[in-house]
Structure formats: structure tokens, C-alpha cells
Short mmCIF file of C-alpha atoms in Angstrom, two decimals:
data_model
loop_
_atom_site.label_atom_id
_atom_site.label_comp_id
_atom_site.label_asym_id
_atom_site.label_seq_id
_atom_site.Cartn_x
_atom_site.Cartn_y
_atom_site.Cartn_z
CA UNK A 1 27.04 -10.32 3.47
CA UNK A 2 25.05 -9.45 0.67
CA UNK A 3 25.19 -12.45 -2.48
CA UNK A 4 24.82 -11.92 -6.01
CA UNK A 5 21.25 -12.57 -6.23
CA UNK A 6 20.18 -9.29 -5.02
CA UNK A 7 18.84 -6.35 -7.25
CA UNK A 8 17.82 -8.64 -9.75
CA UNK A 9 14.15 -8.43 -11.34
CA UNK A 10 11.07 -9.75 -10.07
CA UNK A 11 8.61 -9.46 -12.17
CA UNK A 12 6.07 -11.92 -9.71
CA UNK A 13 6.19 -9.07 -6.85
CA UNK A 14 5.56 -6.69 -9.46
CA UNK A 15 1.87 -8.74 -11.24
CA UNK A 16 1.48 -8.72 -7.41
CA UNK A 17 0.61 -5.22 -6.83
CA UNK A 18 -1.89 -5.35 -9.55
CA UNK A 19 -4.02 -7.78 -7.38
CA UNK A 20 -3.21 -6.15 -4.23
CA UNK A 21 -3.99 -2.70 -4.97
CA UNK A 22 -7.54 -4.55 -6.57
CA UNK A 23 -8.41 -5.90 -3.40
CA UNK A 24 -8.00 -2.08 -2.30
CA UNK A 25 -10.50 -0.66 -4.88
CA UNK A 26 -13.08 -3.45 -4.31
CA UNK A 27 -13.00 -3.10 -0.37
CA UNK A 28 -13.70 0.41 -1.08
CA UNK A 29 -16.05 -0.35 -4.03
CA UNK A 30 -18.16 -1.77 -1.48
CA UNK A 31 -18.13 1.08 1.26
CA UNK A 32 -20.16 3.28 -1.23
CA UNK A 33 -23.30 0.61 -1.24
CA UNK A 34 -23.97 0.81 -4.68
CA UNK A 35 -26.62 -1.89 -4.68
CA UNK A 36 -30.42 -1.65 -4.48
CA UNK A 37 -30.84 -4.81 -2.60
CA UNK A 38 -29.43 -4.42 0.93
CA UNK A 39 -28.60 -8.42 1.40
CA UNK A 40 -26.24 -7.79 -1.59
CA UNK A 41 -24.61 -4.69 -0.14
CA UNK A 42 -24.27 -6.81 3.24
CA UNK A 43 -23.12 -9.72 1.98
CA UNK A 44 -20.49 -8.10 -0.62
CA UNK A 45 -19.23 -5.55 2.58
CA UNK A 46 -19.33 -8.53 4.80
CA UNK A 47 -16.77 -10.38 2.21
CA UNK A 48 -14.70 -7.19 0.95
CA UNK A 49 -14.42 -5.01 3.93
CA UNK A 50 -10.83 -6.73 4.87
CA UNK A 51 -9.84 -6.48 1.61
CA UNK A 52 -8.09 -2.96 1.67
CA UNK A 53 -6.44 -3.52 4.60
CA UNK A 54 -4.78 -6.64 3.47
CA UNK A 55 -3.88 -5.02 0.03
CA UNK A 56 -2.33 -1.92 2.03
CA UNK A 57 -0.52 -4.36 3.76
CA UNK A 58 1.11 -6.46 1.25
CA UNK A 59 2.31 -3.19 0.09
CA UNK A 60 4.20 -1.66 3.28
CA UNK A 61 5.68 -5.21 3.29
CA UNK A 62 6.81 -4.96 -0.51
CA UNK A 63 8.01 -1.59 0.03
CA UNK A 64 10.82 -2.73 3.15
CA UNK A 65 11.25 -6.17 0.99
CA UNK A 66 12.34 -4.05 -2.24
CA UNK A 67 14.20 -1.32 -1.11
CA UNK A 68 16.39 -3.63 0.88
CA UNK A 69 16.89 -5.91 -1.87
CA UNK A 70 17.62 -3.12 -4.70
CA UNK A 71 20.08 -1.13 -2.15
CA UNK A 72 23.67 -0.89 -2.92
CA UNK A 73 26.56 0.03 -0.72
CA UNK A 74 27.27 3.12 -3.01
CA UNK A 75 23.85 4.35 -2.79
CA UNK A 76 24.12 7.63 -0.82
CA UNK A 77 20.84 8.52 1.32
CA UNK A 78 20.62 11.85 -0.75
CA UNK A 79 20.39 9.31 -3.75
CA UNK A 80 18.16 7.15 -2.19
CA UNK A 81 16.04 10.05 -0.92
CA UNK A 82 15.44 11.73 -4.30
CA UNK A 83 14.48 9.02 -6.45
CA UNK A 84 11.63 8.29 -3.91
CA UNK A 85 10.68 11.57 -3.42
CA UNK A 86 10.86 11.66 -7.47
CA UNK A 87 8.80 9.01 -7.14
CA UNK A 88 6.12 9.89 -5.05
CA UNK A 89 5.20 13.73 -5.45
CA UNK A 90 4.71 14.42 -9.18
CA UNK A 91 2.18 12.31 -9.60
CA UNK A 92 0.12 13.03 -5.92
CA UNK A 93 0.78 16.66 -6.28
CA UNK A 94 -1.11 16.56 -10.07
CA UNK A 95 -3.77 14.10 -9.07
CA UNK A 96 -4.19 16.82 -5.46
CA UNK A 97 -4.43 19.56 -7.42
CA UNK A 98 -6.93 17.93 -9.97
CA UNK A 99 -9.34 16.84 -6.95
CA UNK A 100 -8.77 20.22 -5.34
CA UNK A 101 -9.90 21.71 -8.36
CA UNK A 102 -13.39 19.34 -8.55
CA UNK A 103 -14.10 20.66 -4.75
CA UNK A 104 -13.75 24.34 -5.01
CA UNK A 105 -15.95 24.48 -8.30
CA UNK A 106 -18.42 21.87 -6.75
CA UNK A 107 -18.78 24.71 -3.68
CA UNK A 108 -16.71 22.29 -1.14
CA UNK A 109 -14.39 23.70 1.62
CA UNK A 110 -11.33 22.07 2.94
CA UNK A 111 -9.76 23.31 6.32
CA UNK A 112 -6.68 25.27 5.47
CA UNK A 113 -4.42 22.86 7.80
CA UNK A 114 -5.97 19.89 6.55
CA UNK A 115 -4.97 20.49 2.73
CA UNK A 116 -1.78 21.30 3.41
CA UNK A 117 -1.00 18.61 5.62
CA UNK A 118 -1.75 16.09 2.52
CA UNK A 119 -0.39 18.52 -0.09
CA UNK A 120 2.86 17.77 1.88
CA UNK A 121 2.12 13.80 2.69
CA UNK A 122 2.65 14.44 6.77
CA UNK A 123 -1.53 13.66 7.49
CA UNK A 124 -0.56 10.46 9.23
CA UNK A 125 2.20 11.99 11.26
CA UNK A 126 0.59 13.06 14.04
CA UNK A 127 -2.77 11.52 16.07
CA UNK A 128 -4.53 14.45 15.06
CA UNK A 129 -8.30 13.21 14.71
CA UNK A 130 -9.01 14.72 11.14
CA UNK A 131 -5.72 15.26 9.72
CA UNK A 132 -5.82 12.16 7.99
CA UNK A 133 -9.22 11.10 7.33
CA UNK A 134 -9.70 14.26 5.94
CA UNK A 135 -7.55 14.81 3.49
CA UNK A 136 -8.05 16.15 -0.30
CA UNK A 137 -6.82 12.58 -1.33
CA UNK A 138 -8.16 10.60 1.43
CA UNK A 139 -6.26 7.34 0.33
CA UNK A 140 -3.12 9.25 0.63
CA UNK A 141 -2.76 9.00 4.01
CA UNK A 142 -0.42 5.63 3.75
CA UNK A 143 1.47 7.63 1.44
CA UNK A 144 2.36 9.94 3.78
CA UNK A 145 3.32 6.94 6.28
CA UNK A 146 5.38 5.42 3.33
CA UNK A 147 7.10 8.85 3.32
CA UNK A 148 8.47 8.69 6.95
CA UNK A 149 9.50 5.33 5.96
CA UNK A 150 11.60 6.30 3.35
CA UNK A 151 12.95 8.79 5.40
CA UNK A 152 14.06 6.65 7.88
CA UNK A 153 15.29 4.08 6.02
CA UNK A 154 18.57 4.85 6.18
CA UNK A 155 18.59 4.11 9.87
CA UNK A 156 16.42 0.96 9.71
CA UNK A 157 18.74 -0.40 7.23
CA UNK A 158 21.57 0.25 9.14
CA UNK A 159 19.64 -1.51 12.70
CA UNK A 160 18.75 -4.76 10.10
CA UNK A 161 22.15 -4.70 8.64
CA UNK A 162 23.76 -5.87 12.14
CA UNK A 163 21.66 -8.47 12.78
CA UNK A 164 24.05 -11.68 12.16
CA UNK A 165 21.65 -13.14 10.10
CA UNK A 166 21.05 -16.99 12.08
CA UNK A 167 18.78 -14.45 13.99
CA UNK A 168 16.77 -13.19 11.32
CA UNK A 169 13.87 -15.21 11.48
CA UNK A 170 13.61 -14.99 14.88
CA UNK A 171 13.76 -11.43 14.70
CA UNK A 172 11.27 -11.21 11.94
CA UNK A 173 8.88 -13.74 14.43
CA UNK A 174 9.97 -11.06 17.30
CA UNK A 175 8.50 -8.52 15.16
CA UNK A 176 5.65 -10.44 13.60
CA UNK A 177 4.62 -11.08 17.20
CA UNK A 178 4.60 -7.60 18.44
CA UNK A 179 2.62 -5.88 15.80
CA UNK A 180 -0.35 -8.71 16.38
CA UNK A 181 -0.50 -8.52 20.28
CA UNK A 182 -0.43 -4.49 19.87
CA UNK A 183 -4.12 -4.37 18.68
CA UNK A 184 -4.77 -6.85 21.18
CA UNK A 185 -3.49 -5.23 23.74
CA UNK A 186 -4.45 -1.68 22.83
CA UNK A 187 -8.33 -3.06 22.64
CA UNK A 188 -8.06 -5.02 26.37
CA UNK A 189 -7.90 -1.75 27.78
CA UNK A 190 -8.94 0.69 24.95
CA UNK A 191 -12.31 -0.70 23.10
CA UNK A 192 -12.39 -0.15 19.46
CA UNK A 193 -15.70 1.34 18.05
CA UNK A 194 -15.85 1.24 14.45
CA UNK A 195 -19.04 3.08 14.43
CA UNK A 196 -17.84 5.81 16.82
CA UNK A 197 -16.85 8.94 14.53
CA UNK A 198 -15.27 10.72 18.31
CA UNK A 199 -12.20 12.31 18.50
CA UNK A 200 -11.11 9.35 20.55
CA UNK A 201 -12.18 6.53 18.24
CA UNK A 202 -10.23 8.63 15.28
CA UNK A 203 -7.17 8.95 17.24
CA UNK A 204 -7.42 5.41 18.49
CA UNK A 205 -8.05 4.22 14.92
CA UNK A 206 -5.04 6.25 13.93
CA UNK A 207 -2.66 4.26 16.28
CA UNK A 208 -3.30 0.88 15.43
CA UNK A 209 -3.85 0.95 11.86
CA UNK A 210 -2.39 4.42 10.21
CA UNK A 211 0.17 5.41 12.00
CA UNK A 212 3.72 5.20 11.34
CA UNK A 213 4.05 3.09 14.24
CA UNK A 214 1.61 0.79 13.21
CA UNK A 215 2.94 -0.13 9.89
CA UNK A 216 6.71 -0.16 10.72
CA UNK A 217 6.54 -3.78 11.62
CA UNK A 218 5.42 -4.52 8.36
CA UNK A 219 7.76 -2.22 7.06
CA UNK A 220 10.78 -4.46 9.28
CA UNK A 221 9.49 -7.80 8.73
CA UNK A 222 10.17 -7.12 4.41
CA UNK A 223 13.31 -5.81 5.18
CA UNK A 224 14.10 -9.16 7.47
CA UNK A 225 12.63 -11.32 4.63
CA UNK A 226 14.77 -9.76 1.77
CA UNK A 227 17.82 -9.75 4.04
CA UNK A 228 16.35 -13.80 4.88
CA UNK A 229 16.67 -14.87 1.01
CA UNK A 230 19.64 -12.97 0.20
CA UNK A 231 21.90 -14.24 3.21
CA UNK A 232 20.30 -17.98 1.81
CA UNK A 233 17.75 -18.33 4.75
CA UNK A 234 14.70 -18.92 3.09
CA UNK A 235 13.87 -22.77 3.32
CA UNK A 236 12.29 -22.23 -0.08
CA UNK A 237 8.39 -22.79 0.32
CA UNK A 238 6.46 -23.15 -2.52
CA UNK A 239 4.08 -19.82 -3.44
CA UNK A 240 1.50 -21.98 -3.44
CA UNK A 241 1.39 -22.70 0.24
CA UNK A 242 1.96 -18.72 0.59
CA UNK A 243 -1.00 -18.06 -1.16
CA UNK A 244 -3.44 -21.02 0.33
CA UNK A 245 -2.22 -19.56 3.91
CA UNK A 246 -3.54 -15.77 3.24
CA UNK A 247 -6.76 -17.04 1.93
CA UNK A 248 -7.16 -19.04 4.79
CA UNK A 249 -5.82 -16.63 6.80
CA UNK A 250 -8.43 -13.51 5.32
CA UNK A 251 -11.58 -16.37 5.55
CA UNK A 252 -10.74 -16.91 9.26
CA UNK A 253 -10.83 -13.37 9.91
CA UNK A 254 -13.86 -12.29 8.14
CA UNK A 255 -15.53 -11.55 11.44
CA UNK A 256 -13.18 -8.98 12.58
CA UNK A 257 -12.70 -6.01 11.59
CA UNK A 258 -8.88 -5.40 10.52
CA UNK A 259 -9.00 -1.57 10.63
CA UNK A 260 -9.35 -1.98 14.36
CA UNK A 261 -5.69 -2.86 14.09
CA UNK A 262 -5.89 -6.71 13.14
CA UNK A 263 -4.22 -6.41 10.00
CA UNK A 264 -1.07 -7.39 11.57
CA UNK A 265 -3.02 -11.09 11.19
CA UNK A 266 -1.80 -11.08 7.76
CA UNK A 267 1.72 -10.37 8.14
CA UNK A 268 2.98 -13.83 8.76
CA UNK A 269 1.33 -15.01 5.66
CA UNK A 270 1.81 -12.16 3.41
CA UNK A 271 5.88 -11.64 4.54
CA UNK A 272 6.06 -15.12 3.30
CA UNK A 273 3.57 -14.77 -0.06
CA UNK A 274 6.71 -12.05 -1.17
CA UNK A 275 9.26 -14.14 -0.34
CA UNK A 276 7.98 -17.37 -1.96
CA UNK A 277 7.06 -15.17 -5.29
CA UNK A 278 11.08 -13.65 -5.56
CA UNK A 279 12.50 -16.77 -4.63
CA UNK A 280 10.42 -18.36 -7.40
CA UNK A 281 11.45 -15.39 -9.99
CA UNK A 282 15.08 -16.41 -9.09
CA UNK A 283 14.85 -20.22 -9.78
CA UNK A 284 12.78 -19.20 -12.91
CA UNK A 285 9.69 -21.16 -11.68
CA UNK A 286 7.70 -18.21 -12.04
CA UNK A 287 4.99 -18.47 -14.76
CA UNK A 288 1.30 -16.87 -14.63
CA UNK A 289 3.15 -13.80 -12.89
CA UNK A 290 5.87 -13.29 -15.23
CA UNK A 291 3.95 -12.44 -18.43
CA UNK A 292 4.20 -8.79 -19.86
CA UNK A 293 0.75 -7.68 -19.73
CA UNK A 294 0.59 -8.45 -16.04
CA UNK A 295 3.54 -7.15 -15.06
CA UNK A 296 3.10 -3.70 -17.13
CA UNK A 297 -0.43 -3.98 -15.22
CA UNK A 298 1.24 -3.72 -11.99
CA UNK A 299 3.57 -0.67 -12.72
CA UNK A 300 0.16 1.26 -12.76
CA UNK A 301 -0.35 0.53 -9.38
CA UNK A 302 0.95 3.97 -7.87
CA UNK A 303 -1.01 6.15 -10.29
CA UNK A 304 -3.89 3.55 -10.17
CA UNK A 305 -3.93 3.64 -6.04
CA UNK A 306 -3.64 7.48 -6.12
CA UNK A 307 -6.94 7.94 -8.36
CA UNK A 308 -8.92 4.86 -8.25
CA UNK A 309 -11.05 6.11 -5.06
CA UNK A 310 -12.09 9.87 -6.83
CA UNK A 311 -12.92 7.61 -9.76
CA UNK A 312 -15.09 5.90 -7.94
CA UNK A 313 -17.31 8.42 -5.76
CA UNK A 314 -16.84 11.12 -8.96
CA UNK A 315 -18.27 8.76 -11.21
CA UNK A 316 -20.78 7.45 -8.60
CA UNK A 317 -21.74 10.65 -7.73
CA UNK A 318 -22.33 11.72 -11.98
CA UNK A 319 -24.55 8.96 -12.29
CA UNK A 320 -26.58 9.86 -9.79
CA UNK A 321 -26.84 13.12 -11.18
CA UNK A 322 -24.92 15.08 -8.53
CA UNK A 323 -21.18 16.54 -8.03
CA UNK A 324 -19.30 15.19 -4.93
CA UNK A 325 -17.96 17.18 -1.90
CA UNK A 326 -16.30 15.51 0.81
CA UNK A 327 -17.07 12.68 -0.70
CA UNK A 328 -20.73 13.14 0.15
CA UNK A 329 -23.93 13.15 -1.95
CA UNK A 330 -27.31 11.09 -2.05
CA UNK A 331 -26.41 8.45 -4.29
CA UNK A 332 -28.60 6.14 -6.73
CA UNK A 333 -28.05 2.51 -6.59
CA UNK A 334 -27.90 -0.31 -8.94
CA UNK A 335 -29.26 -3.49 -10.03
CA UNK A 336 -26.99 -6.23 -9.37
CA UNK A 337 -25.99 -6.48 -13.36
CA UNK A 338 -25.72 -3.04 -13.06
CA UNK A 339 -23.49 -2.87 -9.78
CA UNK A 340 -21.06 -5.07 -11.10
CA UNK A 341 -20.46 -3.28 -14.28
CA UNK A 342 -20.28 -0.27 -12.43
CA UNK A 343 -17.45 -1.61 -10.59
CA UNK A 344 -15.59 -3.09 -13.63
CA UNK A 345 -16.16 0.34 -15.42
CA UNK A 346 -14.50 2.10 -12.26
CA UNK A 347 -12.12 0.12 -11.96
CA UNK A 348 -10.99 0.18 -16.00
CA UNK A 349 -11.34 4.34 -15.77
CA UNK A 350 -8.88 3.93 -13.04
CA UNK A 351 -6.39 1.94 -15.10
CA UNK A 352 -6.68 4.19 -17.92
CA UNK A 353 -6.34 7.20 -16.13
CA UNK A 354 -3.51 5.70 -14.32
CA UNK A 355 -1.56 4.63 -17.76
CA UNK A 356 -2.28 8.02 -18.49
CA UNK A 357 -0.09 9.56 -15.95
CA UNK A 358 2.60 6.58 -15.29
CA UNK A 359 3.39 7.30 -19.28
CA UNK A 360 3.30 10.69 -19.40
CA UNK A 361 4.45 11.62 -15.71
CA UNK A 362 5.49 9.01 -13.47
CA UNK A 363 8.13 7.59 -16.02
CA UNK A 364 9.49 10.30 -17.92
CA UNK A 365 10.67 12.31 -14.38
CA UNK A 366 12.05 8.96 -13.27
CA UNK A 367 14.39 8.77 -16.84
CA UNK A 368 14.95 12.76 -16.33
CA UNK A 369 16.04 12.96 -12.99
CA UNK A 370 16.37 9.96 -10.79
CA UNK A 371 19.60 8.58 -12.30
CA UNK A 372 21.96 11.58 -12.46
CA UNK A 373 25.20 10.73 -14.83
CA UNK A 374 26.97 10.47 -11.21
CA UNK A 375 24.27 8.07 -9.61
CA UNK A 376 26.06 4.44 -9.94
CA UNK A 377 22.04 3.03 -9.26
CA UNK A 378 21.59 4.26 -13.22
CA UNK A 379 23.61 0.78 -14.33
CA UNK A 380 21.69 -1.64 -11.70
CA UNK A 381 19.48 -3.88 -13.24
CA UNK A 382 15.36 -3.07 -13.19
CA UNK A 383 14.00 -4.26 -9.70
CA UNK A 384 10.20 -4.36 -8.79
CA UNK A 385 9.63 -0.85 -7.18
CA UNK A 386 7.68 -0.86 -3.64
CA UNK A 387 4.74 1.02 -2.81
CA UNK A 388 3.91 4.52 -3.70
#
């Protein structure tokens, strides 16, 4: 039974996303090799590369930690439903259209199937071998496994709900387990490649790290861990052990390759970074990730996650005097002064483009229409909100 802790803020999880959805721009920062000396561009991909998949992975976790934690038994699934929907498609469906626009008048073309697929967020659905790499948004493609998510949540609420909850950690551990012997598994029999661009390398690929399937067990183990500290489970470790065991964690790993499927080697460590932050927001012993600027920083995240990577190769692409389609073009690179502040710049555009739309989109259809005057969840108090 649900206590009176739950739905309350937490601010932490919220300053959280701001960092997560950082180590998402910088592992794709260094994809485009932006520097003229090639033992920076190793070295820098060598220490970044893991870095978006552990960002997009602190994020499916958030996502089944919050919307547990910030459900009520009044909310309807047709309320539930909307305000993530509300949520989710204003923003991607201006931000689509604005990138569509950039590739038709840069002479691009975009298979019919392919841009509808993302218009509509169902890329990741299927293990089609294009569908979601090539997408008008290409980091879209965990929005459209967030999507299923949400959709299902009603029934994966309902399957957590009955577990008594002495068994939750073990069935969190059951789950933990699972989703980090799948890529092991998968790979004993079924090599990864991550050079291969074949049909069967994509659709591989497409199993282990963006499929629904592959990111429900993240998805579970958040909604374990908020059911874990509401039912008074949580043996209350310290966020500084949380965070000391995914560092440790990401350095030990550094040698493999997590979009093979290996980023279930963060789970563990990053199911308990959440907890540890919103337990520490509830016994006020929350500091550095409490303070206003941070935590406005991290509502940004959606808008900032659904433009930072266009930023990037359209702004790339401009200085090297060229226009972008696909994502393709003969790019300049830079000094390593000059890389860096390239990056910083990038990454600032981002944040300003994505103020731009969270205050002028994202928020005022949330106010408008995702609290009805018959939708009880308009009195609850603020909770962090998950991923996009």
C-alpha cells in the first residue's frame, strides 16, 4: 500500500536530467570528429562513446521511477494517456517539421515510410533495418520506445502492483539480471559488429539496444525502485555511493561498446543513483541538486534532447561552409581551443533553443490541456516528469 510520501517533488531527479541528457550530447559531440588532431578525436571517442547510452538509460529508468511514483488511484488511463501524449508530440512534431523543412530545401530525400514512421514515433517498433536509424529526427527513436511504454503502462503497473512488496528487490535483481545476460547471450551465438552497416547488424543492433524489449527492463526496474521506497524498502544508501558506483561502473566498461547491448551494465548502479537522489529530496538532505537554476536547467531536457543533435551537425555543417543532408557533408575540423568551444557553443544553442520551445510550447499546452477541470491529477503536487 501506497504511503504518503509519494507524488511529492524531487527536484534532485529533476538537476539529474540536465547531466544525463549532457552526457548524451557529448557522446554524440564526439561521433562528428570535430578535431584536427586524430589522437584527440580517439582519445575523446574512446572516453565519450558510452556516454549516450548511459544518459539514455538513466532516463528510461526515471521515466518507470516517476510515473509510478506520481500515479494516483483516480488517475484514469485516458488521463494518464493524454497528458503524455500532450507531452510528447507538440514539441517533436514542431522540431520534425522544422528539420524536414532544412532537408527538402537543402535537396535531401527521405523515404516516404521512413518519415512517417518518426512523424508518428513507431521507428523503433518493429526490427526493420532503417526505420529507426533513419529517421528525420534520428534521436527520436527512444522516443518512440518511450511511447509504447506509456502505452503499456497501464498493464505494467497493474503486473508491479501485485507483487507483495518483501519481493521487490528480488524482483528488481530478477530483472536487473535478465536484461545484462540478454546481450550476453544474444552475442555467444549472434556476434555484434559495430562496424557492419548490414541489414543484419541493424536489426541485431535494434534488439539489444533500441527496441522496446530492450529497454523495458529498465523501464521495470524504476517502477520496482519507486514502488521499493514508497512501501519503505529502500535501506537508505547515501547518493554518494550511487554516484561513485556508476563512475566506476562507466570506467570499467570503457572497453566495450554499450550499444552492442551492454548498457544493461549500468542499471544496477543507475536504478540505485534515482533512488538514493528521491530518498535524499525526502529527508531534505538534498543540496547542490536542489537549487533553482539547476533544476529549471533540467526541465529543458525534453526540448533540449529533441534538438541538441540538428544543432550540432547544422551548425557543424555551416561552419564548414556546407548545408547538411542525412546528416552528411565533408566537414572542417578544429583546433583543440577551437573544438571545445565549438562544443560549449552547441551545446548553449541547444539550451536556448530548447527554453525557447519549453516556454512557449511545451508548458503552455501542458497548463491548457493536460489538467481538464475534471482531472483530480490538476491538485497533486509538482513531481519530476520522466523522459520525453
Amino acid at each position: 500500500m501506497m504511503n504518503k510520501v509519494a507524488g511529492r517533488a524531487l527536484p534532485s531527479l529533476t538537476s539529474l536530467r540536465i547531466i544525463a541528457a549532457s552526457l548524451v550530447f557529448f557522446g554524440h559531440g564526439a561521433v562528428l570528429q570535430i578535431f584536427a588532431d586524430p589522437d584527440v578525436n580517439q582519445s575523446m571517442f574512446h572516453l565519450s562513446r558510452n556516454a549516450s547510452p548511459v544518459g539514455l538509460s538513466y532516463f528510461f529508468v526515471l521515466s518507470g521511477f516517476i510515473l509510478v511514483w506520481s500515479h494516483r488511484p483516480e488517475d484514469t488511463s485516458g488521463q494518464f494517456w493524454r497528458r503524455r501524449l500532450l507531452r510528447i508530440f507538440p514539441n517533436h512534431v514542431l522540431v520534425y517539421a522544422a528539420i524536414l523543412l532544412m532537408i527538402v530545401a537543402a535537396g535531401g530525400r527521405l523515404a516516404t515510410t521512413d518519415a512517417l514512421a518518426s512523424l508518428f514515433l513507431v521507428q523503433s517498433w518493429l526490427p526493420h533495418p532503417t526505420l529507426w536509424q533513419n529517421a528525420v529526427n534520428i534521436p527520436t527513436w527512444s522516443l518512440s520506445v518511450e511511447l509504447l511504454l506509456y502505452l503499456a503502462f497501464p498493464l505494467t503497473l497493474a503486473l508491479v502492483n501485485r507483487i507483495p512488496k518483501r519481493y521487490l528487490w528480488w524482483a528488481a535483481a530478477l530483472i536487473a539480471g535478465v536484461a545484462i545476460a540478454m546481450p550476453f547471450i544474444v552475442n555467444e551465438y549472434w556476434p555484434y559488429q559495430s562496424q557492419s552497416v548490414t541489414t543484419e547488424a541493424a536489426i541485431q543492433q535494434w534488439l539489444l539496444y533500441a527496441s522496446p524489449v530492450a529497454r523495458l527492463f529498465e523501464f521495470l526496474v524504476g517502477m520496482l525502485m519507486a514502488r521499493i521506497l514508497i512501501t519503505g524498502q529502500w535501506p537508505r544508501i547515501r547518493p554518494i555511493v550511487a554516484v561513485a558506483l556508476v563512475i566506476g561502473v562507466y570506467v570499467a566498461t570503457l572497453e566495450i561498446e554499450l550499444m552492442g547491448g551492454y548498457q544493461s551494465l549500468l542499471l544496477i548502479p543507475l536504478a540505485l543513483l534515482v533512488t538514493a537522489y528521491a530518498a535524499a529530496d525526502l529527508a531534505g538532505r538534498s543540496r547542490l541538486l536542489t537549487r533553482p537554476w539547476l533544476v529549471r536547467t533540467g526541465e529543458l531536457t525534453y526540448a533540449f534532447y529533441l534538438v541538441h543533435f540538428t544543432v550540432l551537425v547544422a551548425v557543424h555543417a555551416a561552419y564548414s561552409g556546407q548545408t547538411w543532408v542525412g546528416y552528411l557533408y565533408d566537414a572542417r575540423q578544429f583546433t583543440i581551443p577551437g573544438g571545445i568551444l565549438f562544443l560549449v557553443g552547441a551545446f548553449l544553442l541547444s539550451l536556448f533553443v530548447a527554453g525557447v520551445l519549453y516556454t512557449f510550447v511545451e508548458q503552455p499546452v501542458m497548463r491548457r490541456w493536460a489538467h481538464p477541470n475534471n482531472d483530480h491529477t490538476a491538485s497533486r503536487p509538482p513531481v519530476v516528469e520522466g523522459a520525453g
